[in-house]
């Protein structure tokens, strides 16, 4: 296949599942490789980090599931990412789940201290350990990066907040009202300059919203990391996710968001998370669609 691209030069798997019960996301890196990820991205495959979330219990102090495992995982992700960023590489991290961002943010603080974050997700991920219905780290990592949440997770970072709020743009959440009803803190309270474009608004003009997100990041930050939680897609488009919801984007809309972001000269790296291959078809339809999405949106 002559489809290689040069946006990313190395792929690193982070086979985590933050439920601590091996619910399936830990298979995402191997499922995407089987679907042709490495060839489609045209990057070196650096294999998987050695991470495991094996404790499904909520920490009694913080309410966070598998807190010690999550801290260990974050250190491994930080070290692995920092080594690549410090060497001038442009990595694509493949989760796993969104908790990988806690380690990524610590690596960015060390190597690109003024960088920002383009966070594309169907959920706000701004619960804390107590308000989260599940206690899973992937319910709360964005709040942690913005300086709100369980103290051990905040203390893990080299600085709090990991990202200044004017350097964070959130695209695609459809759960703002649901999250608020469940007691999720509104990130505008502790990170008022965070730009949040909900899915309905985003879907009206994805190209224009990503253009303005990239302009805001360029003005406020020196480079940016892109994080893509695949549950920003409607579950009609990509059903193999842990919390399926039809309210998300179409593939066509998401391609419009990703293309300019992947083409930006300010991109320092990216992560993609939340495909559960145990919920996919035997032929890996969803894994194939995710690889096609990347192949269709990376510049070549
Ligand atoms: Mn997420």
PDB file of C-alpha atoms and ligand atoms in Angstrom:
ATOM      1  CA  UNK A   1       0.000   0.000   0.000  1.00  0.00           C
ATOM      2  CA  UNK A   2       1.449   3.372  -0.934  1.00  0.00           C
ATOM      3  CA  UNK A   3      -0.541   5.177   1.695  1.00  0.00           C
ATOM      4  CA  UNK A   4       2.173   6.199   4.127  1.00  0.00           C
ATOM      5  CA  UNK A   5       2.045   9.641   5.643  1.00  0.00           C
ATOM      6  CA  UNK A   6       4.508  11.731   7.564  1.00  0.00           C
ATOM      7  CA  UNK A   7       2.461  13.397  10.247  1.00  0.00           C
ATOM      8  CA  UNK A   8       3.436  10.786  12.842  1.00  0.00           C
ATOM      9  CA  UNK A   9       6.776   9.018  12.851  1.00  0.00           C
ATOM     10  CA  UNK A  10       6.143   6.553  15.669  1.00  0.00           C
ATOM     11  CA  UNK A  11       3.168   4.609  17.038  1.00  0.00           C
ATOM     12  CA  UNK A  12       3.060   3.653  20.711  1.00  0.00           C
ATOM     13  CA  UNK A  13       0.365   1.414  22.192  1.00  0.00           C
ATOM     14  CA  UNK A  14      -1.084   2.041  25.656  1.00  0.00           C
ATOM     15  CA  UNK A  15      -3.196  -1.062  26.322  1.00  0.00           C
ATOM     16  CA  UNK A  16      -5.166   0.217  29.300  1.00  0.00           C
ATOM     17  CA  UNK A  17      -8.709  -0.231  30.477  1.00  0.00           C
ATOM     18  CA  UNK A  18      -9.415   2.072  33.380  1.00  0.00           C
ATOM     19  CA  UNK A  19     -12.339   0.015  34.696  1.00  0.00           C
ATOM     20  CA  UNK A  20      -9.723  -2.296  36.194  1.00  0.00           C
ATOM     21  CA  UNK A  21     -11.796  -5.223  34.977  1.00  0.00           C
ATOM     22  CA  UNK A  22     -10.288  -5.844  31.523  1.00  0.00           C
ATOM     23  CA  UNK A  23     -13.484  -4.765  29.787  1.00  0.00           C
ATOM     24  CA  UNK A  24     -11.842  -4.621  26.351  1.00  0.00           C
ATOM     25  CA  UNK A  25     -10.126  -1.313  25.509  1.00  0.00           C
ATOM     26  CA  UNK A  26      -6.808  -2.950  26.381  1.00  0.00           C
ATOM     27  CA  UNK A  27      -7.122  -4.808  23.065  1.00  0.00           C
ATOM     28  CA  UNK A  28      -7.425  -1.638  20.970  1.00  0.00           C
ATOM     29  CA  UNK A  29      -3.739  -1.347  19.971  1.00  0.00           C
ATOM     30  CA  UNK A  30      -3.582  -4.939  18.738  1.00  0.00           C
ATOM     31  CA  UNK A  31      -6.953  -4.642  16.970  1.00  0.00           C
ATOM     32  CA  UNK A  32      -5.864  -1.523  15.085  1.00  0.00           C
ATOM     33  CA  UNK A  33      -2.555  -3.118  14.129  1.00  0.00           C
ATOM     34  CA  UNK A  34      -4.459  -6.121  12.787  1.00  0.00           C
ATOM     35  CA  UNK A  35      -6.583  -3.679  10.777  1.00  0.00           C
ATOM     36  CA  UNK A  36      -3.487  -2.170   9.127  1.00  0.00           C
ATOM     37  CA  UNK A  37      -2.764   0.837  11.355  1.00  0.00           C
ATOM     38  CA  UNK A  38       1.013   0.797  10.994  1.00  0.00           C
ATOM     39  CA  UNK A  39       0.916   0.725   7.188  1.00  0.00           C
ATOM     40  CA  UNK A  40      -1.856   3.341   7.040  1.00  0.00           C
ATOM     41  CA  UNK A  41       0.014   5.782   9.270  1.00  0.00           C
ATOM     42  CA  UNK A  42       3.407   4.999   7.784  1.00  0.00           C
ATOM     43  CA  UNK A  43       5.250   5.182  11.081  1.00  0.00           C
ATOM     44  CA  UNK A  44       7.603   3.042  13.110  1.00  0.00           C
ATOM     45  CA  UNK A  45       5.752   0.731  15.499  1.00  0.00           C
ATOM     46  CA  UNK A  46       7.313   1.117  18.945  1.00  0.00           C
ATOM     47  CA  UNK A  47       5.097  -1.618  20.402  1.00  0.00           C
ATOM     48  CA  UNK A  48       3.102  -1.315  23.589  1.00  0.00           C
ATOM     49  CA  UNK A  49       3.950   0.228  26.918  1.00  0.00           C
ATOM     50  CA  UNK A  50       3.760  -2.167  29.840  1.00  0.00           C
ATOM     51  CA  UNK A  51       0.675  -0.928  31.644  1.00  0.00           C
ATOM     52  CA  UNK A  52      -2.065  -2.711  33.506  1.00  0.00           C
ATOM     53  CA  UNK A  53      -5.182  -1.658  35.357  1.00  0.00           C
ATOM     54  CA  UNK A  54      -6.083  -4.695  37.443  1.00  0.00           C
ATOM     55  CA  UNK A  55      -7.915  -3.204  40.417  1.00  0.00           C
ATOM     56  CA  UNK A  56     -11.627  -2.472  39.854  1.00  0.00           C
ATOM     57  CA  UNK A  57     -12.151  -1.067  43.358  1.00  0.00           C
ATOM     58  CA  UNK A  58     -12.783   2.616  44.044  1.00  0.00           C
ATOM     59  CA  UNK A  59     -10.198   4.164  46.327  1.00  0.00           C
ATOM     60  CA  UNK A  60     -12.082   5.021  49.543  1.00  0.00           C
ATOM     61  CA  UNK A  61     -10.439   8.479  49.883  1.00  0.00           C
ATOM     62  CA  UNK A  62     -10.729   9.777  46.324  1.00  0.00           C
ATOM     63  CA  UNK A  63     -13.377   7.553  44.740  1.00  0.00           C
ATOM     64  CA  UNK A  64     -11.032   6.799  41.815  1.00  0.00           C
ATOM     65  CA  UNK A  65     -11.023   3.236  40.458  1.00  0.00           C
ATOM     66  CA  UNK A  66      -7.661   1.505  40.788  1.00  0.00           C
ATOM     67  CA  UNK A  67      -5.904   4.676  41.918  1.00  0.00           C
ATOM     68  CA  UNK A  68      -2.472   3.092  42.475  1.00  0.00           C
ATOM     69  CA  UNK A  69      -2.596   1.305  39.121  1.00  0.00           C
ATOM     70  CA  UNK A  70      -3.639   4.545  37.461  1.00  0.00           C
ATOM     71  CA  UNK A  71      -0.706   6.411  38.996  1.00  0.00           C
ATOM     72  CA  UNK A  72       1.691   3.670  37.901  1.00  0.00           C
ATOM     73  CA  UNK A  73       0.220   3.687  34.397  1.00  0.00           C
ATOM     74  CA  UNK A  74       0.539   7.466  34.237  1.00  0.00           C
ATOM     75  CA  UNK A  75       4.237   7.278  35.129  1.00  0.00           C
ATOM     76  CA  UNK A  76       4.888   4.691  32.409  1.00  0.00           C
ATOM     77  CA  UNK A  77       2.989   6.771  29.831  1.00  0.00           C
ATOM     78  CA  UNK A  78       4.787   9.937  30.917  1.00  0.00           C
ATOM     79  CA  UNK A  79       8.229   8.345  30.604  1.00  0.00           C
ATOM     80  CA  UNK A  80       7.492   6.675  27.266  1.00  0.00           C
ATOM     81  CA  UNK A  81       5.980   9.813  25.750  1.00  0.00           C
ATOM     82  CA  UNK A  82       8.602  12.136  27.152  1.00  0.00           C
ATOM     83  CA  UNK A  83      11.405  10.071  25.647  1.00  0.00           C
ATOM     84  CA  UNK A  84       9.812  10.385  22.191  1.00  0.00           C
ATOM     85  CA  UNK A  85       8.946  14.079  22.465  1.00  0.00           C
ATOM     86  CA  UNK A  86      12.390  14.937  23.823  1.00  0.00           C
ATOM     87  CA  UNK A  87      13.917  13.168  20.819  1.00  0.00           C
ATOM     88  CA  UNK A  88      11.871  15.372  18.499  1.00  0.00           C
ATOM     89  CA  UNK A  89       9.548  12.566  17.433  1.00  0.00           C
ATOM     90  CA  UNK A  90       5.857  13.065  16.633  1.00  0.00           C
ATOM     91  CA  UNK A  91       4.090  10.148  18.308  1.00  0.00           C
ATOM     92  CA  UNK A  92       0.642   8.683  17.811  1.00  0.00           C
ATOM     93  CA  UNK A  93      -0.413   6.999  21.054  1.00  0.00           C
ATOM     94  CA  UNK A  94      -3.053   4.314  20.721  1.00  0.00           C
ATOM     95  CA  UNK A  95      -5.091   3.555  23.851  1.00  0.00           C
ATOM     96  CA  UNK A  96      -6.631   2.162  25.753  1.00  0.00           C
ATOM     97  CA  UNK A  97      -8.666   4.858  27.259  1.00  0.00           C
ATOM     98  CA  UNK A  98      -8.499   8.598  27.882  1.00  0.00           C
ATOM     99  CA  UNK A  99      -6.543   8.238  31.142  1.00  0.00           C
ATOM    100  CA  UNK A 100      -3.363   8.097  29.071  1.00  0.00           C
ATOM    101  CA  UNK A 101      -3.635  11.889  28.873  1.00  0.00           C
ATOM    102  CA  UNK A 102      -2.528  12.264  32.498  1.00  0.00           C
ATOM    103  CA  UNK A 103       0.881  10.821  31.633  1.00  0.00           C
ATOM    104  CA  UNK A 104       0.986  12.608  28.280  1.00  0.00           C
ATOM    105  CA  UNK A 105       0.335  15.962  29.961  1.00  0.00           C
ATOM    106  CA  UNK A 106       3.239  15.409  32.353  1.00  0.00           C
ATOM    107  CA  UNK A 107       5.511  14.598  29.406  1.00  0.00           C
ATOM    108  CA  UNK A 108       4.348  17.712  27.550  1.00  0.00           C
ATOM    109  CA  UNK A 109       4.970  19.856  30.638  1.00  0.00           C
ATOM    110  CA  UNK A 110       8.590  18.704  30.534  1.00  0.00           C
ATOM    111  CA  UNK A 111       9.242  18.980  26.799  1.00  0.00           C
ATOM    112  CA  UNK A 112       6.724  21.511  25.412  1.00  0.00           C
ATOM    113  CA  UNK A 113       5.711  23.559  28.461  1.00  0.00           C
ATOM    114  CA  UNK A 114       3.681  26.077  26.457  1.00  0.00           C
ATOM    115  CA  UNK A 115       1.760  23.576  24.344  1.00  0.00           C
ATOM    116  CA  UNK A 116      -2.008  23.283  24.261  1.00  0.00           C
ATOM    117  CA  UNK A 117      -4.574  20.517  23.912  1.00  0.00           C
ATOM    118  CA  UNK A 118      -7.224  19.912  21.271  1.00  0.00           C
ATOM    119  CA  UNK A 119      -9.591  17.519  23.039  1.00  0.00           C
ATOM    120  CA  UNK A 120     -12.151  15.785  20.808  1.00  0.00           C
ATOM    121  CA  UNK A 121     -14.524  13.669  22.858  1.00  0.00           C
ATOM    122  CA  UNK A 122     -18.203  12.825  23.160  1.00  0.00           C
ATOM    123  CA  UNK A 123     -17.930  13.415  26.887  1.00  0.00           C
ATOM    124  CA  UNK A 124     -16.562  16.280  28.921  1.00  0.00           C
ATOM    125  CA  UNK A 125     -14.571  13.919  31.185  1.00  0.00           C
ATOM    126  CA  UNK A 126     -14.804  16.481  33.973  1.00  0.00           C
ATOM    127  CA  UNK A 127     -16.265  14.428  36.791  1.00  0.00           C
ATOM    128  CA  UNK A 128     -14.211  14.032  39.924  1.00  0.00           C
ATOM    129  CA  UNK A 129     -13.716  10.847  41.917  1.00  0.00           C
ATOM    130  CA  UNK A 130     -16.831  11.435  43.964  1.00  0.00           C
ATOM    131  CA  UNK A 131     -19.279  12.765  41.362  1.00  0.00           C
ATOM    132  CA  UNK A 132     -18.352  10.160  38.738  1.00  0.00           C
ATOM    133  CA  UNK A 133     -20.967   7.403  38.536  1.00  0.00           C
ATOM    134  CA  UNK A 134     -18.224   4.857  37.794  1.00  0.00           C
ATOM    135  CA  UNK A 135     -15.095   6.274  39.407  1.00  0.00           C
ATOM    136  CA  UNK A 136     -13.203   5.428  36.238  1.00  0.00           C
ATOM    137  CA  UNK A 137     -10.262   7.664  35.435  1.00  0.00           C
ATOM    138  CA  UNK A 138     -11.596   8.227  31.922  1.00  0.00           C
ATOM    139  CA  UNK A 139     -14.551  10.098  33.466  1.00  0.00           C
ATOM    140  CA  UNK A 140     -12.276  12.748  34.949  1.00  0.00           C
ATOM    141  CA  UNK A 141      -8.959  13.175  33.167  1.00  0.00           C
ATOM    142  CA  UNK A 142      -9.801  16.492  31.501  1.00  0.00           C
ATOM    143  CA  UNK A 143     -10.751  18.036  34.854  1.00  0.00           C
ATOM    144  CA  UNK A 144      -7.455  16.763  36.280  1.00  0.00           C
ATOM    145  CA  UNK A 145      -5.499  18.390  33.449  1.00  0.00           C
ATOM    146  CA  UNK A 146      -7.335  21.646  34.129  1.00  0.00           C
ATOM    147  CA  UNK A 147      -6.490  21.503  37.830  1.00  0.00           C
ATOM    148  CA  UNK A 148      -9.572  19.976  39.425  1.00  0.00           C
ATOM    149  CA  UNK A 149      -9.953  16.505  40.879  1.00  0.00           C
ATOM    150  CA  UNK A 150      -8.434  13.839  43.084  1.00  0.00           C
ATOM    151  CA  UNK A 151      -5.362  15.242  44.808  1.00  0.00           C
ATOM    152  CA  UNK A 152      -3.049  12.273  44.033  1.00  0.00           C
ATOM    153  CA  UNK A 153      -3.801  12.704  40.318  1.00  0.00           C
ATOM    154  CA  UNK A 154      -3.180  16.452  40.524  1.00  0.00           C
ATOM    155  CA  UNK A 155       0.045  15.846  42.463  1.00  0.00           C
ATOM    156  CA  UNK A 156       1.227  13.414  39.802  1.00  0.00           C
ATOM    157  CA  UNK A 157       1.663  16.232  37.313  1.00  0.00           C
ATOM    158  CA  UNK A 158       4.761  18.375  37.242  1.00  0.00           C
ATOM    159  CA  UNK A 159       2.466  21.386  37.618  1.00  0.00           C
ATOM    160  CA  UNK A 160      -1.165  22.223  38.314  1.00  0.00           C
ATOM    161  CA  UNK A 161      -2.967  22.799  36.084  1.00  0.00           C
ATOM    162  CA  UNK A 162      -1.167  20.717  33.489  1.00  0.00           C
ATOM    163  CA  UNK A 163      -2.623  22.964  30.775  1.00  0.00           C
ATOM    164  CA  UNK A 164      -3.470  26.612  31.171  1.00  0.00           C
ATOM    165  CA  UNK A 165      -7.191  26.876  30.385  1.00  0.00           C
ATOM    166  CA  UNK A 166      -6.668  29.292  27.481  1.00  0.00           C
ATOM    167  CA  UNK A 167      -4.669  26.532  25.775  1.00  0.00           C
ATOM    168  CA  UNK A 168      -7.449  23.922  25.832  1.00  0.00           C
ATOM    169  CA  UNK A 169     -10.185  23.528  23.224  1.00  0.00           C
ATOM    170  CA  UNK A 170     -12.871  20.864  23.628  1.00  0.00           C
ATOM    171  CA  UNK A 171     -14.782  19.741  20.550  1.00  0.00           C
ATOM    172  CA  UNK A 172     -17.769  17.427  20.464  1.00  0.00           C
ATOM    173  CA  UNK A 173     -19.207  16.715  23.901  1.00  0.00           C
ATOM    174  CA  UNK A 174     -22.875  15.740  23.925  1.00  0.00           C
ATOM    175  CA  UNK A 175     -23.129  14.978  27.646  1.00  0.00           C
ATOM    176  CA  UNK A 176     -22.853  18.426  29.219  1.00  0.00           C
ATOM    177  CA  UNK A 177     -26.424  18.473  30.537  1.00  0.00           C
ATOM    178  CA  UNK A 178     -26.314  14.822  31.620  1.00  0.00           C
ATOM    179  CA  UNK A 179     -23.009  15.332  33.396  1.00  0.00           C
ATOM    180  CA  UNK A 180     -24.263  18.400  35.212  1.00  0.00           C
ATOM    181  CA  UNK A 181     -27.384  16.517  36.332  1.00  0.00           C
ATOM    182  CA  UNK A 182     -25.112  13.792  37.745  1.00  0.00           C
ATOM    183  CA  UNK A 183     -23.094  16.354  39.686  1.00  0.00           C
ATOM    184  CA  UNK A 184     -20.128  16.782  37.364  1.00  0.00           C
ATOM    185  CA  UNK A 185     -18.467  20.106  38.040  1.00  0.00           C
ATOM    186  CA  UNK A 186     -18.709  22.553  35.139  1.00  0.00           C
ATOM    187  CA  UNK A 187     -15.168  23.119  33.852  1.00  0.00           C
ATOM    188  CA  UNK A 188     -16.044  26.766  33.277  1.00  0.00           C
ATOM    189  CA  UNK A 189     -15.992  27.136  37.081  1.00  0.00           C
ATOM    190  CA  UNK A 190     -12.357  26.121  37.523  1.00  0.00           C
ATOM    191  CA  UNK A 191     -11.088  26.683  33.973  1.00  0.00           C
ATOM    192  CA  UNK A 192     -13.209  29.524  32.585  1.00  0.00           C
ATOM    193  CA  UNK A 193     -11.195  30.188  29.432  1.00  0.00           C
ATOM    194  CA  UNK A 194     -11.544  26.630  28.132  1.00  0.00           C
ATOM    195  CA  UNK A 195     -13.307  26.751  24.772  1.00  0.00           C
ATOM    196  CA  UNK A 196     -16.039  24.120  24.555  1.00  0.00           C
ATOM    197  CA  UNK A 197     -17.981  23.467  21.352  1.00  0.00           C
ATOM    198  CA  UNK A 198     -20.754  20.944  21.903  1.00  0.00           C
ATOM    199  CA  UNK A 199     -21.578  18.354  19.300  1.00  0.00           C
ATOM    200  CA  UNK A 200     -24.693  20.017  17.877  1.00  0.00           C
ATOM    201  CA  UNK A 201     -22.883  23.258  17.205  1.00  0.00           C
ATOM    202  CA  UNK A 202     -19.810  21.432  15.936  1.00  0.00           C
ATOM    203  CA  UNK A 203     -21.834  19.337  13.499  1.00  0.00           C
ATOM    204  CA  UNK A 204     -23.347  22.472  11.929  1.00  0.00           C
ATOM    205  CA  UNK A 205     -19.942  23.527  10.588  1.00  0.00           C
ATOM    206  CA  UNK A 206     -17.085  21.250  11.621  1.00  0.00           C
ATOM    207  CA  UNK A 207     -14.539  22.870   9.281  1.00  0.00           C
ATOM    208  CA  UNK A 208     -15.192  26.338  10.624  1.00  0.00           C
ATOM    209  CA  UNK A 209     -15.070  25.227  14.278  1.00  0.00           C
ATOM    210  CA  UNK A 210     -11.794  23.379  13.880  1.00  0.00           C
ATOM    211  CA  UNK A 211     -10.347  26.316  11.981  1.00  0.00           C
ATOM    212  CA  UNK A 212     -11.190  28.618  14.842  1.00  0.00           C
ATOM    213  CA  UNK A 213      -9.944  26.066  17.416  1.00  0.00           C
ATOM    214  CA  UNK A 214      -6.608  25.842  15.647  1.00  0.00           C
ATOM    215  CA  UNK A 215      -6.394  29.628  15.436  1.00  0.00           C
ATOM    216  CA  UNK A 216      -7.079  29.943  19.173  1.00  0.00           C
ATOM    217  CA  UNK A 217      -4.413  27.345  19.964  1.00  0.00           C
ATOM    218  CA  UNK A 218      -1.947  29.020  17.664  1.00  0.00           C
ATOM    219  CA  UNK A 219      -2.540  32.349  19.400  1.00  0.00           C
ATOM    220  CA  UNK A 220      -2.316  31.037  22.976  1.00  0.00           C
ATOM    221  CA  UNK A 221       0.009  28.039  22.774  1.00  0.00           C
ATOM    222  CA  UNK A 222       3.265  26.884  21.317  1.00  0.00           C
ATOM    223  CA  UNK A 223       2.209  23.649  19.638  1.00  0.00           C
ATOM    224  CA  UNK A 224      -0.672  21.359  20.587  1.00  0.00           C
ATOM    225  CA  UNK A 225      -1.493  17.729  21.335  1.00  0.00           C
ATOM    226  CA  UNK A 226      -4.602  16.244  19.737  1.00  0.00           C
ATOM    227  CA  UNK A 227      -6.646  13.730  21.719  1.00  0.00           C
ATOM    228  CA  UNK A 228      -9.434  11.819  20.021  1.00  0.00           C
ATOM    229  CA  UNK A 229     -11.920   9.790  22.039  1.00  0.00           C
ATOM    230  CA  UNK A 230     -13.707   7.744  19.394  1.00  0.00           C
ATOM    231  CA  UNK A 231     -16.975   7.971  21.292  1.00  0.00           C
ATOM    232  CA  UNK A 232     -17.325  11.432  19.754  1.00  0.00           C
ATOM    233  CA  UNK A 233     -18.688   9.418  16.841  1.00  0.00           C
ATOM    234  CA  UNK A 234     -22.329   8.464  16.947  1.00  0.00           C
ATOM    235  CA  UNK A 235     -22.742   4.845  18.027  1.00  0.00           C
ATOM    236  CA  UNK A 236     -24.667   4.434  14.754  1.00  0.00           C
ATOM    237  CA  UNK A 237     -21.297   5.001  13.048  1.00  0.00           C
ATOM    238  CA  UNK A 238     -19.018   3.226  15.538  1.00  0.00           C
ATOM    239  CA  UNK A 239     -20.868   0.905  17.924  1.00  0.00           C
ATOM    240  CA  UNK A 240     -17.834  -0.799  19.540  1.00  0.00           C
ATOM    241  CA  UNK A 241     -17.416   1.610  22.461  1.00  0.00           C
ATOM    242  CA  UNK A 242     -18.118   1.127  26.171  1.00  0.00           C
ATOM    243  CA  UNK A 243     -20.735   3.871  26.482  1.00  0.00           C
ATOM    244  CA  UNK A 244     -22.518   3.855  23.105  1.00  0.00           C
ATOM    245  CA  UNK A 245     -24.573   6.952  22.393  1.00  0.00           C
ATOM    246  CA  UNK A 246     -26.169   7.946  19.074  1.00  0.00           C
ATOM    247  CA  UNK A 247     -25.695  11.673  19.671  1.00  0.00           C
ATOM    248  CA  UNK A 248     -22.189  11.968  18.234  1.00  0.00           C
ATOM    249  CA  UNK A 249     -20.649  12.965  14.916  1.00  0.00           C
ATOM    250  CA  UNK A 250     -20.763  11.141  11.611  1.00  0.00           C
ATOM    251  CA  UNK A 251     -17.501   9.902  10.131  1.00  0.00           C
ATOM    252  CA  UNK A 252     -17.830  12.599   7.490  1.00  0.00           C
ATOM    253  CA  UNK A 253     -18.075  15.319  10.135  1.00  0.00           C
ATOM    254  CA  UNK A 254     -15.146  13.904  12.090  1.00  0.00           C
ATOM    255  CA  UNK A 255     -12.999  13.751   8.957  1.00  0.00           C
ATOM    256  CA  UNK A 256     -13.656  17.483   8.502  1.00  0.00           C
ATOM    257  CA  UNK A 257     -12.383  18.088  12.030  1.00  0.00           C
ATOM    258  CA  UNK A 258      -9.318  15.881  11.816  1.00  0.00           C
ATOM    259  CA  UNK A 259      -7.954  16.817   8.391  1.00  0.00           C
ATOM    260  CA  UNK A 260      -6.896  20.388   9.187  1.00  0.00           C
ATOM    261  CA  UNK A 261      -5.735  19.422  12.669  1.00  0.00           C
ATOM    262  CA  UNK A 262      -3.483  16.629  11.399  1.00  0.00           C
ATOM    263  CA  UNK A 263      -2.164  18.959   8.705  1.00  0.00           C
ATOM    264  CA  UNK A 264      -1.198  21.656  11.206  1.00  0.00           C
ATOM    265  CA  UNK A 265       2.541  22.295  11.514  1.00  0.00           C
ATOM    266  CA  UNK A 266       1.920  22.938  15.230  1.00  0.00           C
ATOM    267  CA  UNK A 267       0.818  19.384  16.026  1.00  0.00           C
ATOM    268  CA  UNK A 268       3.323  17.791  18.434  1.00  0.00           C
ATOM    269  CA  UNK A 269       1.590  14.426  18.826  1.00  0.00           C
ATOM    270  CA  UNK A 270      -1.771  12.764  19.223  1.00  0.00           C
ATOM    271  CA  UNK A 271      -3.643  10.036  21.011  1.00  0.00           C
ATOM    272  CA  UNK A 272      -6.665   7.997  20.033  1.00  0.00           C
ATOM    273  CA  UNK A 273      -8.674   5.972  22.525  1.00  0.00           C
ATOM    274  CA  UNK A 274     -11.862   4.095  23.379  1.00  0.00           C
ATOM    275  CA  UNK A 275     -12.414   1.404  20.833  1.00  0.00           C
ATOM    276  CA  UNK A 276     -13.485  -1.813  22.543  1.00  0.00           C
ATOM    277  CA  UNK A 277     -12.608  -4.670  20.178  1.00  0.00           C
ATOM    278  CA  UNK A 278     -14.601  -7.167  22.244  1.00  0.00           C
ATOM    279  CA  UNK A 279     -17.731  -5.278  21.116  1.00  0.00           C
ATOM    280  CA  UNK A 280     -16.642  -5.278  17.457  1.00  0.00           C
ATOM    281  CA  UNK A 281     -17.717  -7.737  14.769  1.00  0.00           C
ATOM    282  CA  UNK A 282     -15.612 -10.853  14.212  1.00  0.00           C
ATOM    283  CA  UNK A 283     -14.185  -9.168  11.108  1.00  0.00           C
ATOM    284  CA  UNK A 284     -13.218  -6.070  13.060  1.00  0.00           C
ATOM    285  CA  UNK A 285     -15.516  -3.679  11.176  1.00  0.00           C
ATOM    286  CA  UNK A 286     -15.065  -0.867  13.682  1.00  0.00           C
ATOM    287  CA  UNK A 287     -11.286  -1.292  13.876  1.00  0.00           C
ATOM    288  CA  UNK A 288     -11.177  -1.141  10.079  1.00  0.00           C
ATOM    289  CA  UNK A 289     -13.268   2.027  10.053  1.00  0.00           C
ATOM    290  CA  UNK A 290     -10.935   3.697  12.558  1.00  0.00           C
ATOM    291  CA  UNK A 291      -7.869   2.853  10.462  1.00  0.00           C
ATOM    292  CA  UNK A 292      -9.683   4.143   7.369  1.00  0.00           C
ATOM    293  CA  UNK A 293     -10.517   7.341   9.262  1.00  0.00           C
ATOM    294  CA  UNK A 294      -6.849   7.933  10.028  1.00  0.00           C
ATOM    295  CA  UNK A 295      -5.750   7.010   6.506  1.00  0.00           C
ATOM    296  CA  UNK A 296      -8.308   9.418   5.045  1.00  0.00           C
ATOM    297  CA  UNK A 297      -7.412  12.356   7.289  1.00  0.00           C
ATOM    298  CA  UNK A 298      -3.618  12.239   7.517  1.00  0.00           C
ATOM    299  CA  UNK A 299      -1.972  14.444   4.922  1.00  0.00           C
ATOM    300  CA  UNK A 300       0.095  12.628   2.339  1.00  0.00           C
TER     301      UNK A 300
HETATM  302 MN1  LIG B   1     -13.054  10.554  26.947  1.00  0.00          MN
END
